[in-house]
Coordinates of C-alpha atoms and ligand atoms in Angstrom, one line a residue:
M1 CA 4.6 -5.3 -14.9
R2 CA 7.5 -3.0 -13.5
I3 CA 9.0 0.0 -15.7
E4 CA 12.4 -0.8 -15.4
R5 CA 13.5 2.5 -17.5
V6 CA 11.7 6.0 -18.4
E7 CA 13.5 8.2 -20.7
L8 CA 11.8 11.9 -21.3
R9 CA 13.1 14.0 -24.3
E10 CA 12.0 17.4 -25.2
V11 CA 11.4 17.6 -28.9
R12 CA 10.9 20.8 -31.5
M13 CA 9.6 20.5 -34.6
P14 CA 9.0 23.1 -37.1
L15 CA 5.0 23.3 -38.3
V16 CA 4.8 23.4 -42.1
H17 CA 2.5 26.3 -41.5
P18 CA 2.0 28.5 -38.6
F19 CA -1.3 27.5 -36.6
E20 CA -3.0 30.7 -35.4
T21 CA -5.9 30.8 -32.9
S22 CA -7.7 33.2 -30.5
F23 CA -4.8 33.2 -28.0
G24 CA -2.0 33.2 -30.7
R25 CA 0.2 32.3 -33.4
E26 CA 2.4 29.0 -33.4
T27 CA 5.0 28.2 -35.6
E28 CA 6.7 25.4 -34.0
Q29 CA 6.0 22.5 -31.8
R30 CA 7.2 21.8 -28.5
T31 CA 6.8 18.6 -26.6
I32 CA 7.7 15.5 -24.6
V33 CA 8.3 11.9 -26.0
V34 CA 8.1 9.4 -23.5
R35 CA 9.9 6.6 -23.7
L36 CA 9.3 3.5 -21.2
D37 CA 11.3 0.2 -21.2
C38 CA 10.0 -3.0 -19.5
E39 CA 10.7 -6.7 -20.4
G40 CA 12.2 -6.1 -23.5
L41 CA 9.2 -4.1 -24.5
V42 CA 9.3 -0.3 -25.2
G43 CA 6.2 1.7 -25.0
Y44 CA 5.7 5.4 -26.3
G45 CA 3.4 8.3 -25.2
E46 CA 3.6 11.9 -25.8
S47 CA 3.1 15.0 -23.9
A48 CA 2.0 17.9 -26.2
A49 CA 2.5 21.0 -24.1
G50 CA 3.0 23.6 -26.4
I51 CA 5.1 26.7 -26.0
G52 CA 3.2 28.7 -23.5
P53 CA 0.6 28.6 -21.1
W54 CA -2.2 29.7 -23.6
Y55 CA -4.4 26.4 -24.4
S56 CA -3.5 25.1 -20.6
Y57 CA -1.6 26.6 -17.9
E58 CA 1.0 23.8 -18.7
T59 CA 4.0 24.1 -20.7
V60 CA 7.2 22.1 -21.6
E61 CA 8.8 23.4 -18.7
T62 CA 6.3 22.5 -16.3
C63 CA 6.0 19.0 -17.9
W64 CA 9.6 18.4 -17.5
H65 CA 9.4 19.6 -13.7
V66 CA 6.4 17.5 -12.7
Q67 CA 7.1 14.5 -14.4
T68 CA 11.0 14.6 -13.4
D69 CA 10.0 15.5 -9.6
F70 CA 6.6 13.7 -9.0
L71 CA 5.3 11.6 -11.8
V72 CA 8.4 9.2 -12.8
P73 CA 9.2 8.6 -9.3
R74 CA 5.7 7.3 -8.4
L75 CA 5.6 4.9 -11.7
L76 CA 9.2 3.6 -12.0
D77 CA 9.9 0.2 -10.7
R78 CA 6.1 0.1 -9.4
E79 CA 3.9 -3.2 -9.5
I80 CA 1.1 -2.2 -12.5
S81 CA -1.1 -4.8 -12.9
E82 CA -3.2 -3.0 -15.8
P83 CA -3.0 0.5 -17.0
A84 CA -6.0 1.8 -14.4
D85 CA -3.5 1.7 -12.0
V86 CA -1.5 4.5 -13.3
V87 CA -4.8 6.9 -12.1
G88 CA -4.1 5.7 -8.7
L89 CA -0.4 6.4 -8.8
F90 CA -0.8 9.9 -10.3
A91 CA -3.7 10.7 -8.3
P92 CA -1.6 12.6 -5.3
V93 CA -0.6 15.2 -8.4
R94 CA -3.3 17.6 -8.9
G95 CA -3.9 18.7 -12.3
H96 CA -0.8 18.7 -14.7
N97 CA -2.7 16.3 -17.0
I98 CA -0.5 16.9 -20.2
A99 CA 2.3 16.0 -17.9
K100 CA 0.6 12.5 -16.6
T101 CA -0.3 11.6 -20.4
G102 CA 2.7 10.9 -22.0
L103 CA 3.8 8.4 -19.1
E104 CA -0.2 7.0 -19.1
E105 CA 0.0 6.5 -22.6
G106 CA 3.3 4.7 -22.5
V107 CA 1.8 2.3 -20.4
W108 CA -0.8 1.7 -22.2
D109 CA 1.2 1.1 -25.2
L110 CA 3.1 -1.5 -23.2
F111 CA 0.4 -3.4 -22.1
A112 CA -1.2 -3.6 -25.5
K113 CA 2.3 -4.7 -26.9
R114 CA 2.4 -7.4 -24.0
A115 CA -1.1 -9.0 -25.6
G116 CA 0.3 -8.9 -29.0
E117 CA -2.6 -6.6 -29.9
P118 CA -3.2 -3.1 -31.6
L119 CA -4.0 -0.8 -29.0
A120 CA -7.2 -0.1 -30.9
R121 CA -8.2 -3.5 -30.0
F122 CA -6.7 -3.5 -27.0
L123 CA -8.8 -0.3 -25.9
G124 CA -12.0 -2.3 -27.2
G125 CA -12.1 -0.3 -30.6
E126 CA -13.4 -1.9 -33.7
K127 CA -13.0 0.7 -36.5
D128 CA -10.4 -0.2 -39.0
R129 CA -10.2 3.8 -40.1
I130 CA -11.2 6.8 -38.4
E131 CA -12.7 9.6 -40.0
S132 CA -10.3 12.6 -40.3
G133 CA -11.0 16.2 -39.8
V134 CA -8.6 19.0 -40.1
S135 CA -8.4 22.4 -37.9
V136 CA -7.7 25.6 -40.0
G137 CA -6.1 28.4 -38.0
I138 CA -6.9 32.2 -38.4
Q139 CA -5.1 33.6 -41.7
A140 CA -4.2 36.8 -42.7
T141 CA -7.1 37.6 -45.3
V142 CA -10.0 35.9 -45.9
A143 CA -8.7 34.9 -49.5
E144 CA -5.8 32.9 -48.1
L145 CA -8.5 31.1 -45.7
L146 CA -10.8 30.2 -48.6
D147 CA -7.6 28.8 -50.4
R148 CA -6.3 26.2 -47.4
I149 CA -10.0 25.2 -46.8
G150 CA -9.8 24.4 -50.5
A151 CA -6.8 22.6 -50.6
F152 CA -7.9 20.3 -47.5
V153 CA -11.2 19.6 -49.5
D154 CA -9.3 18.6 -52.2
Q155 CA -7.5 16.4 -50.5
G156 CA -10.5 14.7 -49.1
Y157 CA -10.9 15.8 -45.0
A158 CA -14.2 14.7 -43.8
R159 CA -14.7 18.0 -42.2
V160 CA -13.2 21.5 -41.6
K161 CA -12.9 23.5 -38.5
I162 CA -12.2 27.0 -38.6
K163 CA -10.9 29.1 -36.0
I164 CA -12.7 32.4 -34.5
K165 CA -12.1 35.2 -32.4
P166 CA -13.9 38.5 -31.9
G167 CA -13.5 40.4 -35.6
W168 CA -12.8 36.9 -37.9
D169 CA -16.2 35.5 -37.0
V170 CA -19.5 35.9 -38.9
D171 CA -18.3 37.8 -41.9
V172 CA -15.6 35.2 -42.4
V173 CA -18.3 32.2 -41.9
E174 CA -20.5 33.6 -44.5
A175 CA -17.5 33.5 -47.0
V176 CA -17.0 30.3 -46.1
R177 CA -20.0 28.8 -46.6
D178 CA -20.7 30.7 -49.7
R179 CA -18.2 29.1 -51.0
F180 CA -18.5 25.8 -49.6
P181 CA -22.2 25.2 -49.1
D182 CA -22.1 21.6 -48.7
L183 CA -19.0 21.3 -46.3
R184 CA -19.4 19.6 -42.8
L185 CA -18.0 23.0 -41.2
M186 CA -17.3 23.8 -37.5
L187 CA -16.0 26.9 -35.4
D188 CA -13.6 26.9 -32.8
A189 CA -13.5 30.2 -30.2
N190 CA -11.1 28.9 -27.8
S191 CA -12.7 30.8 -25.0
A192 CA -12.8 34.3 -26.9
Y193 CA -16.4 35.0 -26.3
S194 CA -19.0 36.0 -23.2
L195 CA -22.4 35.5 -22.6
D196 CA -22.5 39.3 -24.2
D197 CA -21.9 37.8 -27.4
V198 CA -25.2 35.5 -27.2
A199 CA -26.6 37.3 -30.5
L200 CA -23.6 36.8 -32.5
F201 CA -24.0 33.0 -31.7
Q202 CA -27.6 33.4 -32.8
R203 CA -26.5 34.7 -36.0
L204 CA -24.1 32.0 -36.6
D205 CA -27.1 29.6 -36.2
G206 CA -27.9 30.5 -39.8
F207 CA -24.9 28.7 -41.4
D208 CA -25.5 24.8 -41.0
L209 CA -22.7 24.6 -38.4
M210 CA -22.0 20.9 -36.9
M211 CA -21.3 22.7 -33.7
V212 CA -19.6 25.7 -32.1
E213 CA -16.5 24.8 -29.6
Q214 CA -15.5 26.4 -26.4
P215 CA -17.1 29.8 -27.0
L216 CA -17.0 30.9 -23.6
G217 CA -14.3 31.1 -20.7
H218 CA -12.2 28.1 -20.4
D219 CA -13.0 26.9 -17.1
D220 CA -16.6 27.6 -17.5
I221 CA -19.6 25.3 -17.5
V222 CA -22.4 27.6 -16.2
D223 CA -22.5 30.3 -18.9
H224 CA -22.1 27.4 -21.5
A225 CA -25.4 26.2 -20.5
K226 CA -27.0 29.5 -20.5
L227 CA -25.7 30.2 -24.0
Q228 CA -26.9 26.6 -25.3
A229 CA -30.4 27.5 -24.4
E230 CA -30.3 30.4 -26.7
I231 CA -28.9 28.8 -29.8
R232 CA -29.8 25.9 -31.9
T233 CA -26.1 25.1 -33.0
P234 CA -24.6 22.5 -30.3
V235 CA -22.0 24.0 -28.1
C236 CA -18.9 21.5 -28.1
L237 CA -16.6 21.7 -25.0
D238 CA -12.8 21.2 -25.1
E239 CA -11.0 23.3 -22.4
S240 CA -13.8 23.4 -19.8
I241 CA -13.9 19.3 -19.5
V242 CA -10.5 18.3 -17.4
T243 CA -11.6 15.3 -15.7
P244 CA -14.7 12.7 -16.1
A245 CA -16.1 14.7 -13.4
H246 CA -16.6 17.8 -15.3
A247 CA -18.1 16.2 -18.1
R248 CA -20.8 14.9 -15.9
W249 CA -21.6 18.3 -14.5
A250 CA -21.6 19.8 -18.0
I251 CA -24.3 16.8 -19.0
E252 CA -26.3 17.5 -16.2
L253 CA -26.6 21.4 -16.5
G254 CA -26.7 21.1 -20.3
S255 CA -23.8 22.9 -21.2
C256 CA -23.2 21.4 -24.2
R257 CA -24.3 18.7 -26.7
I258 CA -20.8 17.2 -28.0
V259 CA -17.8 16.7 -26.2
N260 CA -14.3 17.1 -27.7
I261 CA -12.0 14.4 -26.5
K262 CA -8.3 15.0 -26.0
P263 CA -5.8 12.6 -24.0
G264 CA -3.9 15.3 -22.9
R265 CA -6.2 17.5 -21.7
V266 CA -7.7 14.7 -19.4
G267 CA -4.7 13.0 -18.5
G268 CA -4.5 10.2 -20.7
L269 CA -6.5 7.3 -22.0
N270 CA -8.2 6.0 -18.6
A271 CA -9.8 9.4 -18.6
A272 CA -10.8 9.9 -22.3
I273 CA -12.3 6.4 -22.1
R274 CA -14.5 7.3 -18.7
I275 CA -15.7 10.4 -20.6
H276 CA -16.3 8.6 -23.7
D277 CA -18.7 6.0 -21.9
L278 CA -20.0 8.7 -19.8
C279 CA -21.2 10.6 -23.1
Q280 CA -22.4 7.7 -24.7
E281 CA -24.5 6.9 -21.9
H282 CA -26.1 10.1 -22.1
G283 CA -26.4 10.1 -26.1
L284 CA -23.7 13.0 -26.4
P285 CA -21.2 11.9 -29.4
V286 CA -17.8 12.6 -28.8
W287 CA -14.7 13.1 -31.0
C288 CA -11.0 13.2 -30.8
G289 CA -9.2 16.7 -30.6
G290 CA -5.5 17.5 -31.0
L291 CA -2.7 19.3 -29.7
L292 CA -0.3 19.2 -32.7
E293 CA 0.7 15.7 -31.7
T294 CA 3.6 14.4 -33.5
G295 CA 2.9 10.8 -34.8
I296 CA 3.5 9.1 -31.2
G297 CA 0.6 11.0 -29.7
R298 CA -1.1 11.0 -32.8
A299 CA -1.0 7.1 -32.8
H300 CA -2.9 7.2 -29.6
N301 CA -5.5 9.4 -30.9
V302 CA -5.9 7.0 -33.7
A303 CA -6.6 3.9 -31.4
L304 CA -8.7 6.3 -29.1
S305 CA -11.1 7.2 -32.3
T306 CA -11.8 3.6 -32.7
L307 CA -14.2 3.5 -29.8
P308 CA -18.1 3.6 -30.9
N309 CA -19.0 6.6 -29.6
F310 CA -16.6 8.4 -31.5
R311 CA -18.9 9.6 -34.2
L312 CA -17.6 12.5 -35.5
P313 CA -14.4 13.2 -37.6
G314 CA -11.7 14.4 -35.2
D315 CA -8.6 17.0 -35.4
V316 CA -6.6 13.6 -36.0
S317 CA -5.5 15.0 -39.4
A318 CA -2.4 13.3 -41.4
S319 CA 1.1 14.0 -40.4
A320 CA 1.8 16.2 -43.4
R321 CA -0.7 18.8 -42.2
Y322 CA 1.4 19.4 -39.3
Y323 CA 5.1 18.6 -40.0
E324 CA 7.4 18.0 -43.1
R325 CA 8.8 15.0 -41.6
D326 CA 7.3 13.0 -38.8
L327 CA 8.6 11.3 -36.0
V328 CA 7.0 7.9 -37.1
D329 CA 7.9 6.0 -40.3
P330 CA 5.4 5.6 -42.5
P331 CA 4.0 8.6 -41.4
F332 CA -0.1 8.7 -40.9
E333 CA -1.6 9.6 -44.3
L334 CA -5.1 10.4 -45.5
N335 CA -6.8 8.1 -47.3
P336 CA -9.1 9.4 -50.4
D337 CA -12.0 8.8 -48.5
G338 CA -11.1 11.1 -45.7
T339 CA -10.4 8.4 -43.2
I340 CA -7.2 7.4 -41.7
S341 CA -6.1 3.8 -41.3
V342 CA -5.7 2.2 -38.2
P343 CA -2.5 0.7 -37.3
D344 CA -2.6 -3.1 -37.4
G345 CA 0.5 -4.2 -35.7
P346 CA 0.8 -4.2 -31.9
G347 CA 0.3 -1.3 -29.3
I348 CA 0.5 2.0 -31.4
G349 CA 1.6 0.0 -33.9
A350 CA 3.5 3.4 -35.5
T351 CA 7.7 2.7 -35.9
V352 CA 9.3 5.6 -34.6
D353 CA 12.0 7.2 -36.7
E354 CA 15.2 7.4 -34.3
N355 CA 17.3 9.1 -36.7
R356 CA 14.3 11.7 -36.7
L357 CA 14.1 11.6 -33.0
D358 CA 17.2 12.5 -32.3
D359 CA 18.2 15.1 -34.6
C360 CA 14.7 16.9 -32.8
T361 CA 15.5 16.3 -29.7
V362 CA 17.3 19.5 -27.5
R363 CA 17.4 17.4 -24.1
S364 CA 16.9 14.4 -22.7
R365 CA 17.0 12.5 -19.1
I366 CA 17.0 8.9 -18.7
F367 CA 15.4 7.4 -15.1
G368 CA 16.5 3.7 -13.9
A369 CA 18.1 0.9 -15.5
Ligands
OSB401 O1 -8.4 24.1 -29.2 O2 -8.9 22.0 -30.2 C1 -8.0 23.1 -29.8 C2 -4.5 23.0 -31.4 C3 -3.8 23.2 -30.1 C4 -4.5 23.5 -29.0 C5 -5.7 23.9 -29.0 C6 -6.3 23.4 -30.1 C7 -5.7 22.9 -31.3 C8 -6.5 22.5 -32.6 C9 -5.5 21.5 -33.5 O3 -7.6 23.2 -32.6 C10 -5.7 20.1 -33.2 C11 -4.8 19.1 -34.0 O4 -5.0 19.6 -35.3 O5 -4.1 19.0 -33.1
MG402 MG1 -10.3 23.4 -29.3

């Protein structure tokens, strides 16, 4: 197939609740929605860069620049025989995985639609619902955190992840455990600690945590191996795994026992699937993380999560946890059993709400046709 037209839109959406992590606080999501047209079909993807270079070095501005000047010209009007071809087309551009993802996901959506199959089936996934967890940011007080967790537990979420940072860790986790003794609970430090903190992580071993995510350097896999050797709680890597090679290195070094896979972080679904397969071969479970995507990126995350080695609930929550009104209609909803149903229409199976998309678009650019 040949992509005839590419449309980029920068979108800004207010978050229903500010999201605070060890690197800062966001009240709004900024993201790039990608629309690809080909043979009368429309494919969608999302580059959920966020506002500043905090989680990743990428921002909406760098995505726009790299897509406009380097990625779109490589994709437009080229013969693509399968979605894996996009990896080769984009390979000369080093890094910039979030920028690549929106375009790459759009290609997957087109191929699945052309095959008349839901993206989940097209990827080889068999689940018709996926287990949904929720990521809870740092709050002003422990009481507020307990209230927020309580509300998510009441809604039925299958597990809760809380963000930690120095000064908001052991005591907070202890309070959460006291109040919710049976909750499937995990932590995410977003790189806020160092190897000097081994004793702190050994104390956290006492709270029956599913895992601790990215405790150390954002680009480290060596110190994480040293930490993992000293604690019982499984280490899960997020920021450190940006290519399939990083996953292999982390497995060989013993840097983690679980991997968080986000299409945005690794450059799209091709790399996500490779990391999934590699972890499966080595007996490491994976789960799907998130970047506060709108319903468009979320639909891709839902489809990806249907692959068999996604064995733990992901940060793939209902639309309402992020946005008052999502870009897709109907929005993603949480079932009472803590799952999200996998759409059964062709491709991403989600219908873009064009009015909502127009209302949230702050700039757009069309290439081709
Ligand atoms: O570290 O997993 C993270 C959100 C933005 C950037 C990084 C992270 C997160 C989350 C929430 O934890 C994921 C989500 O619910 O989309
Ligand atoms: Mg994380």
